[in-house]
Short mmCIF file of C-alpha atoms in Angstrom, two decimals:
data_model
loop_
_atom_site.label_atom_id
_atom_site.label_comp_id
_atom_site.label_asym_id
_atom_site.label_seq_id
_atom_site.Cartn_x
_atom_site.Cartn_y
_atom_site.Cartn_z
CA MET A 1 0.05 0.00 0.06
CA SER A 2 1.40 3.46 -0.87
CA GLU A 3 2.14 6.01 1.79
CA LYS A 4 -0.48 8.28 0.34
CA ALA A 5 -3.22 5.66 0.37
CA TYR A 6 -2.28 4.65 4.00
CA SER A 7 -2.35 8.32 5.06
CA ASN A 8 -5.85 8.78 3.50
CA GLN A 9 -7.19 5.69 5.17
CA SER A 10 -5.77 6.89 8.51
CA THR A 11 -7.44 10.25 8.07
CA ASP A 12 -10.76 8.58 7.24
CA LYS A 13 -10.63 6.41 10.32
CA ALA A 14 -9.85 9.31 12.67
CA LEU A 15 -12.69 11.30 11.17
CA ASP A 16 -15.04 8.33 11.41
CA ILE A 17 -14.34 8.28 15.17
CA ILE A 18 -15.03 11.94 15.55
CA GLU A 19 -18.30 11.78 13.57
CA LEU A 20 -19.42 8.70 15.53
CA LEU A 21 -18.77 10.39 18.90
CA ALA A 22 -20.44 13.57 17.66
CA VAL A 23 -23.86 11.88 17.16
CA ALA A 24 -23.60 9.41 20.08
CA GLU A 25 -26.18 10.17 22.85
CA GLU A 26 -23.67 9.03 25.57
CA PRO A 27 -19.99 8.27 25.96
CA LEU A 28 -18.94 5.05 24.15
CA ARG A 29 -16.66 2.15 25.14
CA LEU A 30 -13.71 1.23 22.96
CA GLN A 31 -15.31 -2.05 21.91
CA THR A 32 -18.50 -0.22 20.91
CA ILE A 33 -16.54 2.24 18.82
CA ALA A 34 -14.59 -0.52 17.12
CA GLU A 35 -17.71 -2.61 16.44
CA ARG A 36 -19.71 0.30 14.93
CA LEU A 37 -16.80 1.34 12.74
CA ASN A 38 -15.81 -2.17 11.72
CA MET A 39 -12.24 -1.70 13.12
CA ASN A 40 -10.28 -3.97 15.43
CA ALA A 41 -9.98 -2.63 18.96
CA SER A 42 -6.21 -2.05 18.80
CA THR A 43 -6.57 0.11 15.69
CA ALA A 44 -9.40 2.07 17.19
CA LEU A 45 -7.48 2.63 20.37
CA ARG A 46 -4.49 3.93 18.47
CA PHE A 47 -6.62 6.64 16.78
CA ILE A 48 -8.47 7.41 19.93
CA ASN A 49 -5.23 7.98 21.82
CA SER A 50 -4.03 10.27 19.01
CA LEU A 51 -7.27 12.33 19.18
CA LYS A 52 -6.93 12.38 23.01
CA ARG A 53 -3.43 13.84 22.74
CA ARG A 54 -4.73 16.61 20.37
CA GLY A 55 -7.64 17.41 22.81
CA TYR A 56 -10.53 16.26 20.52
CA VAL A 57 -11.51 13.16 22.56
CA MET A 58 -11.91 12.83 26.40
CA GLN A 59 -12.24 9.76 28.60
CA GLU A 60 -14.56 9.66 31.58
CA ASN A 61 -12.69 9.54 34.87
CA ASP A 62 -14.50 6.53 36.34
CA THR A 63 -15.39 4.54 33.18
CA PRO A 64 -13.48 3.34 30.10
CA LYS A 65 -15.81 5.43 27.93
CA TYR A 66 -14.91 8.18 25.42
CA TYR A 67 -16.65 11.39 24.29
CA LEU A 68 -15.99 14.31 22.06
CA SER A 69 -14.51 17.48 23.64
CA MET A 70 -15.62 20.99 22.94
CA LYS A 71 -12.46 21.70 20.90
CA ILE A 72 -14.28 20.81 17.73
CA CYS A 73 -16.81 23.58 18.52
CA SER A 74 -14.00 26.10 18.89
CA LEU A 75 -12.92 25.21 15.39
CA SER A 76 -16.45 25.71 14.09
CA TYR A 77 -16.49 29.16 15.84
CA ASN A 78 -13.22 30.10 14.18
CA VAL A 79 -14.69 28.96 10.80
CA LEU A 80 -17.66 31.26 11.42
CA LYS A 81 -15.39 34.15 12.17
CA SER A 82 -13.17 33.65 9.18
CA ASN A 83 -15.79 32.69 6.66
CA ASN A 84 -18.73 34.97 5.86
CA ILE A 85 -21.94 32.98 5.89
CA ALA A 86 -23.12 34.75 2.81
CA LYS A 87 -19.92 33.64 1.01
CA LEU A 88 -20.43 30.05 2.14
CA ALA A 89 -24.08 30.12 1.01
CA ALA A 90 -23.50 31.79 -2.39
CA PRO A 91 -23.34 28.58 -4.49
CA TYR A 92 -26.38 27.25 -2.69
CA LEU A 93 -28.36 30.33 -3.37
CA ALA A 94 -27.39 30.05 -7.06
CA SER A 95 -28.57 26.50 -7.28
CA VAL A 96 -31.85 27.23 -5.59
CA SER A 97 -32.48 30.24 -7.79
CA GLU A 98 -31.95 28.05 -10.80
CA VAL A 99 -34.39 25.35 -9.52
CA PHE A 100 -37.16 27.92 -8.68
CA ARG A 101 -36.36 30.30 -11.43
CA GLU A 102 -36.81 33.06 -8.91
CA CYS A 103 -34.70 35.30 -6.57
CA ALA A 104 -33.00 33.48 -3.69
CA CYS A 105 -31.93 35.34 -0.56
CA LEU A 106 -29.98 34.79 2.64
CA SER A 107 -30.84 36.80 5.72
CA LYS A 108 -30.02 37.03 9.40
CA GLU A 109 -31.65 38.62 12.51
CA SER A 110 -30.47 42.07 13.43
CA ASP A 111 -31.97 43.99 16.29
CA MET A 112 -35.26 42.14 15.97
CA SER A 113 -35.41 42.77 12.33
CA VAL A 114 -34.52 40.84 9.19
CA LEU A 115 -31.24 41.89 7.49
CA TYR A 116 -30.66 40.54 3.96
CA ILE A 117 -26.96 39.55 3.64
CA GLY A 118 -26.91 37.51 0.41
CA MET A 119 -28.82 37.18 -2.83
CA HIS A 120 -28.94 35.55 -6.21
CA ASP A 121 -31.19 37.11 -8.89
CA GLY A 122 -33.84 35.17 -10.58
CA PRO A 123 -33.47 34.87 -14.40
CA ASP A 124 -35.58 37.96 -15.17
CA ARG A 125 -34.33 39.99 -12.17
CA MET A 126 -37.90 41.08 -11.69
CA LEU A 127 -37.82 41.34 -7.91
CA ARG A 128 -34.57 43.30 -7.54
CA THR A 129 -36.48 46.25 -6.15
CA PHE A 130 -38.08 44.08 -3.48
CA SER A 131 -34.92 42.24 -2.16
CA TYR A 132 -31.33 43.58 -2.05
CA ILE A 133 -28.35 43.08 0.21
CA GLY A 134 -28.60 45.43 3.20
CA LYS A 135 -32.44 45.66 3.17
CA VAL A 136 -34.00 45.60 6.56
CA ALA A 137 -37.55 44.15 6.92
CA PRO A 138 -39.99 43.35 9.79
CA MET A 139 -39.99 39.84 11.14
CA HIS A 140 -43.70 39.28 11.72
CA CYS A 141 -44.55 39.49 8.06
CA THR A 142 -41.58 37.93 6.26
CA GLY A 143 -40.84 34.26 5.74
CA SER A 144 -37.37 34.58 7.13
CA GLY A 145 -38.47 36.68 10.11
CA LYS A 146 -41.04 34.18 11.23
CA LEU A 147 -38.28 31.57 11.43
CA PHE A 148 -36.29 33.76 13.79
CA LEU A 149 -39.40 34.47 15.85
CA MET A 150 -40.17 30.79 16.05
CA GLU A 151 -37.13 30.36 18.36
CA TYR A 152 -38.21 33.19 20.71
CA ASN A 153 -39.72 32.28 24.02
CA GLN A 154 -42.89 33.98 25.23
CA GLU A 155 -41.01 36.72 26.99
CA ARG A 156 -39.01 37.58 23.85
CA ILE A 157 -42.13 37.49 21.70
CA GLU A 158 -43.74 40.08 24.08
CA GLU A 159 -40.61 42.18 24.02
CA TYR A 160 -40.69 42.14 20.18
CA TYR A 161 -44.38 43.15 20.24
CA LEU A 162 -43.70 46.04 22.51
CA ARG A 163 -40.61 47.23 20.61
CA LYS A 164 -41.75 46.66 16.98
CA GLY A 165 -45.51 46.06 17.12
CA LEU A 166 -47.30 44.24 14.35
CA PRO A 167 -47.81 46.93 11.75
CA MET A 168 -50.11 46.21 8.75
CA LEU A 169 -48.10 46.44 5.54
CA THR A 170 -50.74 44.77 3.31
CA PRO A 171 -54.31 43.46 3.92
CA HIS A 172 -52.70 39.98 4.47
CA THR A 173 -50.34 40.98 7.30
CA ILE A 174 -50.63 39.22 10.65
CA THR A 175 -51.49 42.04 13.17
CA SER A 176 -52.41 40.14 16.38
CA LEU A 177 -50.31 38.12 18.81
CA PRO A 178 -52.65 35.12 18.92
CA ARG A 179 -52.50 34.80 15.08
CA LEU A 180 -48.85 35.18 15.02
CA MET A 181 -48.34 32.48 17.71
CA ASP A 182 -50.56 30.20 15.76
CA GLU A 183 -48.54 30.83 12.60
CA LEU A 184 -45.31 30.05 14.34
CA ARG A 185 -46.72 26.68 15.57
CA LYS A 186 -47.72 25.85 12.02
CA ILE A 187 -44.13 26.73 10.80
CA HIS A 188 -42.66 24.52 13.44
CA GLY A 189 -44.82 21.72 12.34
CA ARG A 190 -44.13 21.88 8.55
CA GLY A 191 -40.55 22.96 8.69
CA TYR A 192 -40.70 26.02 6.48
CA SER A 193 -42.25 29.47 6.63
CA LEU A 194 -44.34 31.52 4.10
CA ASP A 195 -44.93 35.18 3.41
CA ASP A 196 -48.14 35.16 1.43
CA GLU A 197 -48.24 38.79 0.27
CA GLU A 198 -47.94 39.89 3.87
CA CYS A 199 -44.93 42.26 3.32
CA GLU A 200 -45.40 43.20 -0.36
CA LEU A 201 -48.52 42.88 -2.42
CA GLY A 202 -47.90 40.62 -5.41
CA SER A 203 -44.92 38.96 -3.80
CA ARG A 204 -44.83 35.48 -2.16
CA CYS A 205 -41.87 33.91 -0.31
CA VAL A 206 -40.89 30.62 1.27
CA ALA A 207 -38.01 30.38 3.74
CA VAL A 208 -36.15 27.59 5.62
CA PRO A 209 -33.72 27.77 8.51
CA VAL A 210 -29.87 27.63 8.41
CA ARG A 211 -28.43 26.29 11.69
CA ASP A 212 -24.99 26.41 13.32
CA TYR A 213 -23.26 23.71 15.19
CA THR A 214 -25.41 24.32 18.31
CA GLY A 215 -28.61 23.81 16.32
CA ARG A 216 -29.52 27.50 16.67
CA ILE A 217 -31.07 29.24 13.63
CA VAL A 218 -28.39 31.68 12.58
CA ALA A 219 -29.81 32.56 9.13
CA ALA A 220 -32.63 31.89 6.75
CA MET A 221 -32.60 30.95 3.07
CA SER A 222 -35.59 32.08 1.07
CA VAL A 223 -36.97 32.28 -2.38
CA THR A 224 -39.19 35.15 -3.50
CA GLY A 225 -41.26 35.49 -6.59
CA PRO A 226 -44.43 37.12 -8.01
CA SER A 227 -47.46 35.53 -6.43
CA ASN A 228 -48.78 34.38 -9.81
CA ARG A 229 -45.59 32.33 -10.27
CA MET A 230 -44.85 31.37 -6.68
CA THR A 231 -47.86 29.13 -6.29
CA GLN A 232 -48.29 26.54 -3.54
CA GLU A 233 -47.93 23.91 -6.21
CA LYS A 234 -44.51 25.30 -7.25
CA ILE A 235 -43.41 25.54 -3.63
CA ASP A 236 -44.48 21.95 -3.01
CA ALA A 237 -42.63 20.84 -6.05
CA HIS A 238 -39.28 22.47 -5.05
CA ILE A 239 -39.25 22.83 -1.29
CA ASP A 240 -37.10 19.79 -0.86
CA SER A 241 -34.37 21.54 -2.97
CA LEU A 242 -34.53 24.59 -0.81
CA ILE A 243 -34.29 22.44 2.36
CA GLU A 244 -31.38 20.49 0.97
CA ALA A 245 -29.55 23.72 0.12
CA ALA A 246 -30.06 25.27 3.56
CA ASP A 247 -28.97 21.97 5.16
CA GLY A 248 -25.83 22.20 3.02
CA VAL A 249 -24.93 25.53 4.49
CA SER A 250 -25.80 24.36 7.98
CA LYS A 251 -23.42 21.39 7.53
CA LEU A 252 -20.63 23.80 6.66
CA LEU A 253 -21.39 25.54 9.98
CA GLY A 254 -20.93 22.31 11.90
CA TYR A 255 -24.66 21.32 12.28
CA VAL A 256 -25.12 17.62 12.44
CA THR A 257 -28.59 16.09 11.60
CA GLU A 258 -29.78 12.84 12.94
#
């Protein structure tokens, strides 16, 4: 076996151990790690000891079980600092825009408002006046904003209501707390959020969450188009592509799905 091939296999095995411990619900014994990864115990121990020396794996004091340290999280934090989320998301926005044939956006929460930080135009650039990088929008009437509100507890929701209110921007805007809470429950159940001409007449939007390594929603990926084109049928047909794109960005940020 060539030195390069051996090195690659060694890297794979070390990463396999890290990924296994990352999703394990509790610390694992050496034998369990070896069995799940189809390694012999001596090989698994050699890699575990190497990871222990580098601070990525810890061993319980009173049991022969291993778990992942928080060092991997510090690496993720450094990635977040050195890589702009909008830059990481750019190719995913482009692919989603191509699938929907509409404008795709990336946004984050800023002072209880939605701030657009990334965008890829649809083919006809029709909605450039509606969505642009740096635009700030309310949370209660935008698809992305509702995702951010979904993670608020009751106290934060009430603070948002006191600070921002629920102003009516179109006849379709949600303007009462009970209706907003009901909408947030629906979003939680279906996994995506809608703005059905609630912020701009003639414009419909669908949004899905982007999560970091803690599972927290740190951004939202959305697609916006004219309401006559962004029908529910079109959303149903392509929502999986939008979710897959957002999950791709989440994975780059260290989020691990089940």
